[in-house]
Coordinates of C-alpha atoms and ligand atoms in Angstrom, one line a residue:
X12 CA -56.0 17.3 -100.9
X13 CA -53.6 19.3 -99.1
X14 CA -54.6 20.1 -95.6
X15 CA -53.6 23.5 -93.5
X16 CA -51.0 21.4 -91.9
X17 CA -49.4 20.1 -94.6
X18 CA -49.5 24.1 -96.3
X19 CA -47.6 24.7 -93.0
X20 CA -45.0 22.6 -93.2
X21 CA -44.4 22.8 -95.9
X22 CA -44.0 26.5 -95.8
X23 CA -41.7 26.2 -92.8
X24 CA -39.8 23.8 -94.3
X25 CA -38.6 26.2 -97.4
X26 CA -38.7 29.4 -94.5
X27 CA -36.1 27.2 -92.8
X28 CA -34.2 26.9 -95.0
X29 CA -33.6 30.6 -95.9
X30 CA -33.4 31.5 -92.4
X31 CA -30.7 30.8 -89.4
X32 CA -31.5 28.3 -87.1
X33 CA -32.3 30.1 -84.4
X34 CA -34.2 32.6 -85.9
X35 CA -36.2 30.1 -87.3
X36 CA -36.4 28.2 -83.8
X37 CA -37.1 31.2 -82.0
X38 CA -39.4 33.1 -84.3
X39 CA -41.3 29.9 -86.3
X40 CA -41.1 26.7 -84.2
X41 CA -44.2 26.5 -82.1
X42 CA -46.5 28.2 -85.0
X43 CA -49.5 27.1 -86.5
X44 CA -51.9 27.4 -89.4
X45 CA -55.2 28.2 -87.6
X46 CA -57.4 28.8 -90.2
X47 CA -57.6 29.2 -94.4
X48 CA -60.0 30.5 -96.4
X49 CA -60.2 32.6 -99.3
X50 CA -59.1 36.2 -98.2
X51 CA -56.7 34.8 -95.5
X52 CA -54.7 32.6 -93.5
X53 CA -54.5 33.0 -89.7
X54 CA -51.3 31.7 -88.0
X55 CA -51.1 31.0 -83.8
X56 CA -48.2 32.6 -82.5
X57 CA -47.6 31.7 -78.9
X58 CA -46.9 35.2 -77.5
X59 CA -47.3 39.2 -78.7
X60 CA -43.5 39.2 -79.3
X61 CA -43.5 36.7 -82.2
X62 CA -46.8 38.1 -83.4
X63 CA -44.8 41.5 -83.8
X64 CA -42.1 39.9 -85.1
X65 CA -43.6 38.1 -87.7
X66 CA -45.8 40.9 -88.7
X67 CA -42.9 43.1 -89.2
X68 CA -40.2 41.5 -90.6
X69 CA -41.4 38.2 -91.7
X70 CA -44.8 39.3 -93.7
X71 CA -44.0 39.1 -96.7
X72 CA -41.2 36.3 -96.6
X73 CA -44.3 33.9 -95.1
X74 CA -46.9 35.3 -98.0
X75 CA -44.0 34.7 -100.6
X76 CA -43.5 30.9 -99.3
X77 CA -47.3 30.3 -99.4
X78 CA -47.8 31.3 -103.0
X79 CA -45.0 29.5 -103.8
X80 CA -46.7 26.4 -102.1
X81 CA -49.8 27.3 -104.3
X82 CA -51.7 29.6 -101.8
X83 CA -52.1 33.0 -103.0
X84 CA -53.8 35.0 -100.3
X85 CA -54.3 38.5 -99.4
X86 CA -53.4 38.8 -96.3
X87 CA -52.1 37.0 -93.6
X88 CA -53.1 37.7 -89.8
X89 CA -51.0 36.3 -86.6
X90 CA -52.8 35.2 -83.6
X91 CA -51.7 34.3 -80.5
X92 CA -53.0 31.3 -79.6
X93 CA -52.2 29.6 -76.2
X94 CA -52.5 26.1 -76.5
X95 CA -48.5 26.4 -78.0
X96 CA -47.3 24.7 -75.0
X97 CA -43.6 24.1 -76.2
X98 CA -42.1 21.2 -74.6
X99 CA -40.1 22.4 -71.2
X100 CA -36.8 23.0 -71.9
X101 CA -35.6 20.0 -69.5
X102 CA -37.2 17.3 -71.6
X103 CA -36.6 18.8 -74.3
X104 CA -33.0 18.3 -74.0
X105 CA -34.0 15.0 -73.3
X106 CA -36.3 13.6 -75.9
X107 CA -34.5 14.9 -78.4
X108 CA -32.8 13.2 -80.7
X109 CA -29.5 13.6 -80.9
X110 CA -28.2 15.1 -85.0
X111 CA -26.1 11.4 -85.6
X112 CA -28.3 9.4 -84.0
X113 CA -29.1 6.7 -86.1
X114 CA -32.0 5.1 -83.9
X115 CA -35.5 6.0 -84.8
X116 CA -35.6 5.9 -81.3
X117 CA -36.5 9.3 -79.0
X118 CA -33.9 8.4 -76.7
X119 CA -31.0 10.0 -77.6
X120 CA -27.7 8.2 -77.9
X121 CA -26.1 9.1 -74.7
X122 CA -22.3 9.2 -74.7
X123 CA -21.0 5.8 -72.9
X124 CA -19.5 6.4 -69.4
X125 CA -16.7 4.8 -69.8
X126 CA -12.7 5.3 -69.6
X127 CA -12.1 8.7 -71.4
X128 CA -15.1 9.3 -73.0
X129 CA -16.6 10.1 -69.7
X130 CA -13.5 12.2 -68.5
X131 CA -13.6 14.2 -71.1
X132 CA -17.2 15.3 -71.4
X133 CA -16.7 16.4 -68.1
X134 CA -17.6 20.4 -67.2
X135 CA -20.4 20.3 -69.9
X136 CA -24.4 20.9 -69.0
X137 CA -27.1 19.6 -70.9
X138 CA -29.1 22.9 -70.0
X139 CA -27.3 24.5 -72.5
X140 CA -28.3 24.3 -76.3
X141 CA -28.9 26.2 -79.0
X142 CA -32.8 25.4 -79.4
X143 CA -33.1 27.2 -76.1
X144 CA -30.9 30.1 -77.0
X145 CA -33.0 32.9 -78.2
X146 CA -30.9 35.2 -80.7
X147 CA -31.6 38.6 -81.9
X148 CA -29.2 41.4 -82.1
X149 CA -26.0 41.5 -80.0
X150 CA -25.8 37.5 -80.0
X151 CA -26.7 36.8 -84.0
X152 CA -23.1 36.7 -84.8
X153 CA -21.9 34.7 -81.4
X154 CA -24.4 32.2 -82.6
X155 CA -24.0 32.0 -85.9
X156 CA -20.2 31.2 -85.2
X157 CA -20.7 29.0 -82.9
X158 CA -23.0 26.5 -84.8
X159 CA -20.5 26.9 -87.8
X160 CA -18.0 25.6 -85.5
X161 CA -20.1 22.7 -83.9
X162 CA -21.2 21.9 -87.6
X163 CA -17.1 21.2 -88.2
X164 CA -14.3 22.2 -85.2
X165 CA -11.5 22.6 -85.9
X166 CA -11.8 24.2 -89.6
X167 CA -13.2 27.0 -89.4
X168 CA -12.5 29.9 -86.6
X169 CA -9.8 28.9 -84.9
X170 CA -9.4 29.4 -82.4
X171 CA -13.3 31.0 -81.8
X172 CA -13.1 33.9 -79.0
X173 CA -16.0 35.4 -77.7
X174 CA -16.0 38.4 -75.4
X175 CA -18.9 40.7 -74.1
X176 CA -20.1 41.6 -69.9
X177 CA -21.6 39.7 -67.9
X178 CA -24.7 37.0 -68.5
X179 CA -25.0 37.8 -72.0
X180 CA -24.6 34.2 -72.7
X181 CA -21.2 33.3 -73.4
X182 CA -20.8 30.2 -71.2
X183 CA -24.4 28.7 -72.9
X184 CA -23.3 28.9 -76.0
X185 CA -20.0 27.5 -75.7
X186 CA -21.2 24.9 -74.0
X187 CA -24.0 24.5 -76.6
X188 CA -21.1 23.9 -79.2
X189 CA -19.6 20.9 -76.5
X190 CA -23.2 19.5 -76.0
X191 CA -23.9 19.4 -80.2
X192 CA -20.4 18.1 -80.9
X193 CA -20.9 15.2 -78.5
X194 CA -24.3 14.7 -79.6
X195 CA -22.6 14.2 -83.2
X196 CA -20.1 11.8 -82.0
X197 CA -20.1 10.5 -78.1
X198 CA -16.2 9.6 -78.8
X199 CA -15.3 13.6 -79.0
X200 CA -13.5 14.4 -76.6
X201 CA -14.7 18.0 -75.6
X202 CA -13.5 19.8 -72.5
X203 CA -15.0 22.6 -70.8
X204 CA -13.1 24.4 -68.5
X205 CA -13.0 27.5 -66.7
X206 CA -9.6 29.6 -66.3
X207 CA -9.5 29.8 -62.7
X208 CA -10.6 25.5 -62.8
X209 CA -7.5 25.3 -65.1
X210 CA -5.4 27.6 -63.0
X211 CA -6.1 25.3 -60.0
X212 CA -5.3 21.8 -62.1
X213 CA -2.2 23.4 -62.6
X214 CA -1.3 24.0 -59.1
X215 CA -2.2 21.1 -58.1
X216 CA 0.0 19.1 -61.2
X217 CA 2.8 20.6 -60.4
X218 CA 2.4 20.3 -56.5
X219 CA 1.6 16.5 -56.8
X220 CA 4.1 16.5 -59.9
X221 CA 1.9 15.4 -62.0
X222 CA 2.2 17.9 -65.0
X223 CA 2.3 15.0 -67.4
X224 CA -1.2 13.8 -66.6
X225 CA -2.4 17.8 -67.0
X226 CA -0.6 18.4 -70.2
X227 CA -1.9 15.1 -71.7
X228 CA -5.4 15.7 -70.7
X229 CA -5.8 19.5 -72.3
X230 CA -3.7 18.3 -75.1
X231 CA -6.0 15.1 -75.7
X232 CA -8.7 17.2 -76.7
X233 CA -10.9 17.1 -79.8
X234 CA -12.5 20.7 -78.4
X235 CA -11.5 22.9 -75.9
X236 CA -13.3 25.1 -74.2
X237 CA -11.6 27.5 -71.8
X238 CA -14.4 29.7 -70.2
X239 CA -13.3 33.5 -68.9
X240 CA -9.1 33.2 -69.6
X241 CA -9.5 37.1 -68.1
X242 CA -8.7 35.1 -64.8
X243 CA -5.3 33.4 -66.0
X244 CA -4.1 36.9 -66.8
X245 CA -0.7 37.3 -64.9
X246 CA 0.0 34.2 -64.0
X247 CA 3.2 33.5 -66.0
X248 CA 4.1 30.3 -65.3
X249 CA -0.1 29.0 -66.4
X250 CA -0.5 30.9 -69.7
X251 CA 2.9 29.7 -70.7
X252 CA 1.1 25.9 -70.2
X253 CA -1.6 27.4 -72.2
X254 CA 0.3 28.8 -74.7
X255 CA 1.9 25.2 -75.3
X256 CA -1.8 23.7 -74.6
X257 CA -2.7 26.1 -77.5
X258 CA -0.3 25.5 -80.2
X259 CA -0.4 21.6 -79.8
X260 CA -3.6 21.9 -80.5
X261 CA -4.6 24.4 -83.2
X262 CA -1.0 22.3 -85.0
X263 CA -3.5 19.3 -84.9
X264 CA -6.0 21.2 -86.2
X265 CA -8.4 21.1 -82.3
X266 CA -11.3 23.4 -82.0
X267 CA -10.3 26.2 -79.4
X268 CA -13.3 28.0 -77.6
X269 CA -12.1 31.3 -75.3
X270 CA -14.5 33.5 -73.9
X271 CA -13.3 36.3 -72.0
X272 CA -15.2 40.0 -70.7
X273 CA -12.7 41.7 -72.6
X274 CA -10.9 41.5 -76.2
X275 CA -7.4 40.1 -75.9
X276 CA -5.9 44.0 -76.2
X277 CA -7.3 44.8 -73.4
X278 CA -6.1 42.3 -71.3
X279 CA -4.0 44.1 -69.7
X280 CA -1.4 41.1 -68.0
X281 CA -2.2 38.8 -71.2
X282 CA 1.0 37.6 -72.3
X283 CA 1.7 39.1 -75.5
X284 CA 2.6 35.6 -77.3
X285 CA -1.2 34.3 -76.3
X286 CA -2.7 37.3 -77.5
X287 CA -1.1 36.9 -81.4
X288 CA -2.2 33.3 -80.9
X289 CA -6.2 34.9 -79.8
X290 CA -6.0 36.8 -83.4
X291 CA -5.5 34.4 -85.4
X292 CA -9.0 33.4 -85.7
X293 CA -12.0 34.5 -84.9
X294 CA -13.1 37.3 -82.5
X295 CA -17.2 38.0 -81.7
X296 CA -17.8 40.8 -79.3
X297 CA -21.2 39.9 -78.1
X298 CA -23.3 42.8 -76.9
X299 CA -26.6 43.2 -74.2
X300 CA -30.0 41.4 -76.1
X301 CA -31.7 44.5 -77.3
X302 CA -35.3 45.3 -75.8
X303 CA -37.4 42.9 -78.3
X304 CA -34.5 39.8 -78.1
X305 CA -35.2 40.2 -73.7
X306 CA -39.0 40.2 -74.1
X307 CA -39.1 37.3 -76.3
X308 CA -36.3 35.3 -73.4
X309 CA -38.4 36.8 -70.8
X310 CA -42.1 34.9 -72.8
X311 CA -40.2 31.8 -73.6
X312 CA -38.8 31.0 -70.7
X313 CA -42.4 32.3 -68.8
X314 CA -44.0 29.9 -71.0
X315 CA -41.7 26.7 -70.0
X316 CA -42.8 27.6 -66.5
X317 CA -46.4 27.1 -68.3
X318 CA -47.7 30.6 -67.6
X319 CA -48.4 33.6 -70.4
X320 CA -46.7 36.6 -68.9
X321 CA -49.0 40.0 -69.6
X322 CA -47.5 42.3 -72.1
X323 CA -47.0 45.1 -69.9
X324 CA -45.0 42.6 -67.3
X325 CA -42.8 41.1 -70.0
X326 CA -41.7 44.9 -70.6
X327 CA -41.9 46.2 -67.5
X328 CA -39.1 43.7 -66.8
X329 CA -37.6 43.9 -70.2
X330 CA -36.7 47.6 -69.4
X331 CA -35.5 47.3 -65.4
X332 CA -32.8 44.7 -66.4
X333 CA -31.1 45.4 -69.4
X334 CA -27.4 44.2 -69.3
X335 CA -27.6 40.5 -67.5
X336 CA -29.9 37.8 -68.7
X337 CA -28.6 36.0 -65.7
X338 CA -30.5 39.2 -63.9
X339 CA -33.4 39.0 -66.2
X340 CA -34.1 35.1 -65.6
X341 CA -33.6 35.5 -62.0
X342 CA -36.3 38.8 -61.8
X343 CA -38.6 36.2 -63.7
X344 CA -38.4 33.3 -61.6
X345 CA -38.2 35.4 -58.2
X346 CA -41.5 36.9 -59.9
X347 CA -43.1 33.5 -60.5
X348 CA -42.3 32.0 -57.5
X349 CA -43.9 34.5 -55.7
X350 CA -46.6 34.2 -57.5
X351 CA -47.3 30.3 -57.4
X352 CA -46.8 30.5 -53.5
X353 CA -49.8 33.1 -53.6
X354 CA -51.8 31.7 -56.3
X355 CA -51.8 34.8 -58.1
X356 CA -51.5 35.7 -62.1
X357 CA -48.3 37.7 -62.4
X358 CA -49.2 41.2 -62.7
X359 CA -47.4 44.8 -63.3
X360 CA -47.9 46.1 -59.2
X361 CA -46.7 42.9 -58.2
X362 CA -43.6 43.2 -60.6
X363 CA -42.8 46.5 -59.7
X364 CA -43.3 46.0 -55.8
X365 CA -40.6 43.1 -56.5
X366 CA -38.3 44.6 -58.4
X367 CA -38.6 47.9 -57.0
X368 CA -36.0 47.6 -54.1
X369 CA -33.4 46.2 -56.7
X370 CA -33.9 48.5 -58.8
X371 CA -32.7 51.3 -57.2
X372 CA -29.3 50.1 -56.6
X373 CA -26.5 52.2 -57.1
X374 CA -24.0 50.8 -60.0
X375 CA -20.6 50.9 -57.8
X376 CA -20.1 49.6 -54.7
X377 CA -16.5 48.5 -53.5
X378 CA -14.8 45.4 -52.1
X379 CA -14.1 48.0 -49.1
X380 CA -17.7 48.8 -48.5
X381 CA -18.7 44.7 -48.6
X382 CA -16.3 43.7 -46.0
X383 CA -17.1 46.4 -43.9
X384 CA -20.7 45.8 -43.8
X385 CA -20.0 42.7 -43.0
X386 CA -18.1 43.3 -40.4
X387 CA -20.6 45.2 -39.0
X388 CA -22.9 42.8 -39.4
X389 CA -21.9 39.8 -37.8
X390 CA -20.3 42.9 -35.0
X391 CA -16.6 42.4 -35.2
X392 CA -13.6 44.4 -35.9
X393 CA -12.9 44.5 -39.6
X394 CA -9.1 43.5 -38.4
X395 CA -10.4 39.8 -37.5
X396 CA -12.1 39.5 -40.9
X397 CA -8.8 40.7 -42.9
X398 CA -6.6 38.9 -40.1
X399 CA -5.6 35.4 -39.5
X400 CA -7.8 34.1 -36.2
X401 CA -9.6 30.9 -37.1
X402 CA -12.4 31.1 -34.8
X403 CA -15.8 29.9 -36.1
X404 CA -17.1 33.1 -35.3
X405 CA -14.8 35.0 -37.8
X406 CA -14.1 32.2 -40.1
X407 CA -17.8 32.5 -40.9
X408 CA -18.3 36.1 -42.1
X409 CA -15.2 36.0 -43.4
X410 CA -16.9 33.8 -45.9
X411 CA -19.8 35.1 -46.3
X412 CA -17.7 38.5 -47.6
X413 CA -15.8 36.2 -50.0
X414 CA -19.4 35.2 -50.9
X415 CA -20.3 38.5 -51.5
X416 CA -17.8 39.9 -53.5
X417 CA -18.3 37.0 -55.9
X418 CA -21.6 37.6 -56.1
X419 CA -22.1 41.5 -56.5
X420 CA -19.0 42.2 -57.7
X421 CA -18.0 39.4 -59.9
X422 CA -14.7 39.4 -58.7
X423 CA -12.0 36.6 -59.5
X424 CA -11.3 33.7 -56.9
X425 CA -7.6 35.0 -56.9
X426 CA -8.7 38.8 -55.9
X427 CA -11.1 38.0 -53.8
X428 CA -8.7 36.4 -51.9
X429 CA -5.8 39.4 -52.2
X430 CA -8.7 41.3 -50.6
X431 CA -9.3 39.4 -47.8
X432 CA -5.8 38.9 -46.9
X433 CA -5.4 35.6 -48.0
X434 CA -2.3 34.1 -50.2
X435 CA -4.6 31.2 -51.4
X436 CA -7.6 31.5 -54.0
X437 CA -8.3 27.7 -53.3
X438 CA -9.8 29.4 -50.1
X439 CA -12.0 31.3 -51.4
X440 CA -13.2 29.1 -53.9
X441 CA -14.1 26.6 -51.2
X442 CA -15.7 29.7 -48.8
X443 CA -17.8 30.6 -52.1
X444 CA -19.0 27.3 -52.4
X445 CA -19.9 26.1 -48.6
X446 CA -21.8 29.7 -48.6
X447 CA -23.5 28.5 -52.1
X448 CA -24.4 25.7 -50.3
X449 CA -25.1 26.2 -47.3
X450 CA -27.4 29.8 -48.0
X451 CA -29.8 26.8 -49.6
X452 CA -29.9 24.8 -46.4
X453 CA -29.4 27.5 -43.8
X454 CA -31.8 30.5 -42.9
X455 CA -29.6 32.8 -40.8
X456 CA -27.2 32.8 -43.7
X457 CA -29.7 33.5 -45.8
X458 CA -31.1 36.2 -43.7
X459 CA -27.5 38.0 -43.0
X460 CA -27.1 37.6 -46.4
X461 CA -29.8 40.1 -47.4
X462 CA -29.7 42.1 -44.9
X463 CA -26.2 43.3 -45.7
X464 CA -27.1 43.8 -49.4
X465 CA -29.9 45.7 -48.1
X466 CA -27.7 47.8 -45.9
X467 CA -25.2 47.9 -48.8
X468 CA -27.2 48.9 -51.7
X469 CA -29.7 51.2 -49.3
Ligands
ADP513 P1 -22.1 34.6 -69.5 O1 -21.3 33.4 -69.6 O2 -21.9 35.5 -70.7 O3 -21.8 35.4 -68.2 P2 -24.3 32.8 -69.4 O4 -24.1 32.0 -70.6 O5 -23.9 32.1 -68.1 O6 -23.6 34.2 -69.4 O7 -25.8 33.2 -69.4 C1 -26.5 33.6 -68.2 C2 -27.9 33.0 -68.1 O8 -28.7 33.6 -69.1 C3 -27.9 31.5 -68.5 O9 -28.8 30.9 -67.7 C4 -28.3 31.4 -69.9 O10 -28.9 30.2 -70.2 C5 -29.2 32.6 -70.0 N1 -29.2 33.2 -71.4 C6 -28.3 34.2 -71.8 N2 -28.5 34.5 -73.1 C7 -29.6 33.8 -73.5 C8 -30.4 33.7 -74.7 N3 -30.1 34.5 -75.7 N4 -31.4 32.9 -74.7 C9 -31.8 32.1 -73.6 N5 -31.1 32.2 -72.5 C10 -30.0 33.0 -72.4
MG514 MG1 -19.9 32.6 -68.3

């Protein structure tokens, strides 16, 4: 005789198949059959945002599958159930086999490190893949084009050009298309790079004349991901390599990823040439996760952590950070950590007291208003900061404003530089990163750090 499980797979086998992968991942994977009898069926569901989901859009697509499988009931009731511990997302990445994998084996097929190979997979994370991607609308399409493309590069949009703000999930999902093609075929030769990381290959090539090497390399590739080209906007002499990067490989028929926060029109310094070459394939505007698409990123990723976030957290949250699932995650894991340290259960007044101060931020603050409260406070003139004395005691808030504008205003390597005075970006890249660093490590710089975002935003 059949049992429940077997009705269950058997049911999400044929929903899968009618579905797109990562609805079915997000909205089907960790669900059970609970319980049959003659009236009904009860499915677990691990949180109240698949529950709803399920009850409102995929009703009557589950009770059509189950009397096609022979099970004609009347009604079908969701449950959450929370013994639907998924797998963290960590391991996950790890015991999963790999697509081509031929072993039987859990351990995927890692790609050899040797000579190229390992070159070229360089710039990718295993963090990001599509099984923990949650889509809903304002990503469906971005998703659904980027597993086309990892299915076959090269054929289909080429080159594939998503834009959209900021933390919407651009970078994961291009870099989910590197991690599936390599997955499929450890000899690919994907590269993931950033502009600003390409920029500053360039400079260096043609410094240590080594523009063969560089032009070799980006040409060499199988895939190519270039991650925000905003940043090589204006600078002649490196789109001009990209333009020839570009053609060499889209002639060879080379999948080209470009993600930008803006379409190619409105890229203002984008050399017209590239920006005919950006239309000729594919171009996916991805917008903010609506309300239901954050609550279920905000439960899933809750849930990897092991904990069931309350309903009224989840959306208390869901509604305070709407644009940057960057934001989102970090509001979640500032919440949970401050839980754990208190043994507490997450809860609304803690969530609110947390997020409170953030939330009343204003939306625009300037470059101007950084540096000066900087400045102010490590208590020197705002001329040493913007000037060229080397002294340990201005080299180091100097930094810690380049910090800064990276990190509340976003701004590029090259004008975060120009607004500090400097010629170089290289600078402030390596400023950016020794504060990264060193904020870790370091409890003054920690502390000066939020107490000028506290003056700032106050
Ligand atoms: P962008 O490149 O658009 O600025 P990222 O790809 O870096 O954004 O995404 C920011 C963070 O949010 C990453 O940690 C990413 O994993 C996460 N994230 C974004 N969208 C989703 C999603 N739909 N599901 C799960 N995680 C997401
Ligand atoms: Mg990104």
């Amino acid at each position: 005789m059949q049992t429940a499980s077997d009705l269950w797979q058997a049911v999400l086998g044929e929903i899968e198949l009618s579905l797109s992968r990562g609805n079915f991942i997000t909205w089907f994977k960790n669900t059970v059959l609970l319980k049959q009898d003659d009236e009904r069926i009860i499915i677990g569901v691990p949180n109240i945002f698949i529950k709803q989901q399920l009850e409102r859009k995929y009703n009557d697509l589950i009770i059509e599958t189950l009397r096609k499988n022979g099970t004609n009931v009347g009604q079908v009731e969701y449950k959450i159930h929370t013994a639907l511990t998924p797998v963290r997302e960590e391991e996950a990445a790890v015991l999963r086999p790999s697509p081509g994998a031929s072993t039987a084996h859990a351990t995927p097929a890692k790609p050899q490190a040797t000579g190229l190979t390992h070159a070229y997979r360089q710039g990718l994370n295993e963090r990001y893949t599509f099984d923990n991607f949650i889509v809903g609308s304002g990503n469906e399409l971005a998703y659904a084009a980027c597993q086309a493309v990892a299915a076959q590069p090269g054929t289909k949009y080429n080159p594939l050009f998503l834009y959209g703000g900021v933390g919407i999930g651009k970078t994961h999902l291009m870099q989910a298309v590197g991690n599936t093609v390599l997955a499929g075929n450890s000899q690919a030769r994907v590269v993931y790079i950033s502009s600003e990381q390409f920029l500053q290959e360039f400079v260096d090539a043609l410094r240590f004349k080594k523009n063969t090497d560089f032009a070799d390399f980006y040409r060499g590739a199988d895939v190519l991901i270039v991650d925000d080209i905003q940043f090589i906007a204006g600078k002649e002499k490196v789109q001009e390599e990209f333009f020839h990067t570009f053609n060499a490989l889209h002639q060879a028929s080379r999948q080209i990823i470009i993600s930008s926060d803006k379409p190619p029109r409105d890229i203002p310094t984008l050399e017209e040439r590239l920006r005919s070459r950006f239309v000729w394939g594919m171009s996916i505007d991805m917008q903010t996760p609506d309300f239901e698409t954050r609550c279920a990123i905000l439960q899933t990723k809750a849930h990897n952590h092991g904990i069931t976030l309350p309903t009224d957290v989840t959306e208390y949250l869901a509604n305070n950070v709407q644009t940057n699932i960057r934001e989102l995650e970090g509001a979640l894991n500032q919440l949970l950590a401050f839980c754990e340290m208190r043994a507490l259960d997450p809860n609304l007044g803690i969530a609110s007291s947390l997020l409170g101060s953030a939330q009343t931020r204003p939306k625009h603050i300037s470059a101007k208003q950084i540096i000066e409260r900087t400045a102010r406070h490590f208590q020197i003139p705002i001329e040493d900061i913007l000037g060229p004395k080397r002294d340990k005691d201005i080299v180091v808030p100097r930094q810690v404003a380049m910090y800064m504008l990276r990190s509340e205003l976003h701004l590029s390597f090259p004008k975060i530089a120009r607004e500090l005075g400097r010629k170089d970006h290289t600078t402030a890249i390596h400023s950016i990163e020794k504060i990264e660093k060193e904020s870790r490590l370091d409890a003054d710089i920690r502390s000066a750090i939020t107490s000028i975002k506290d003056k700032l935003y106050a």
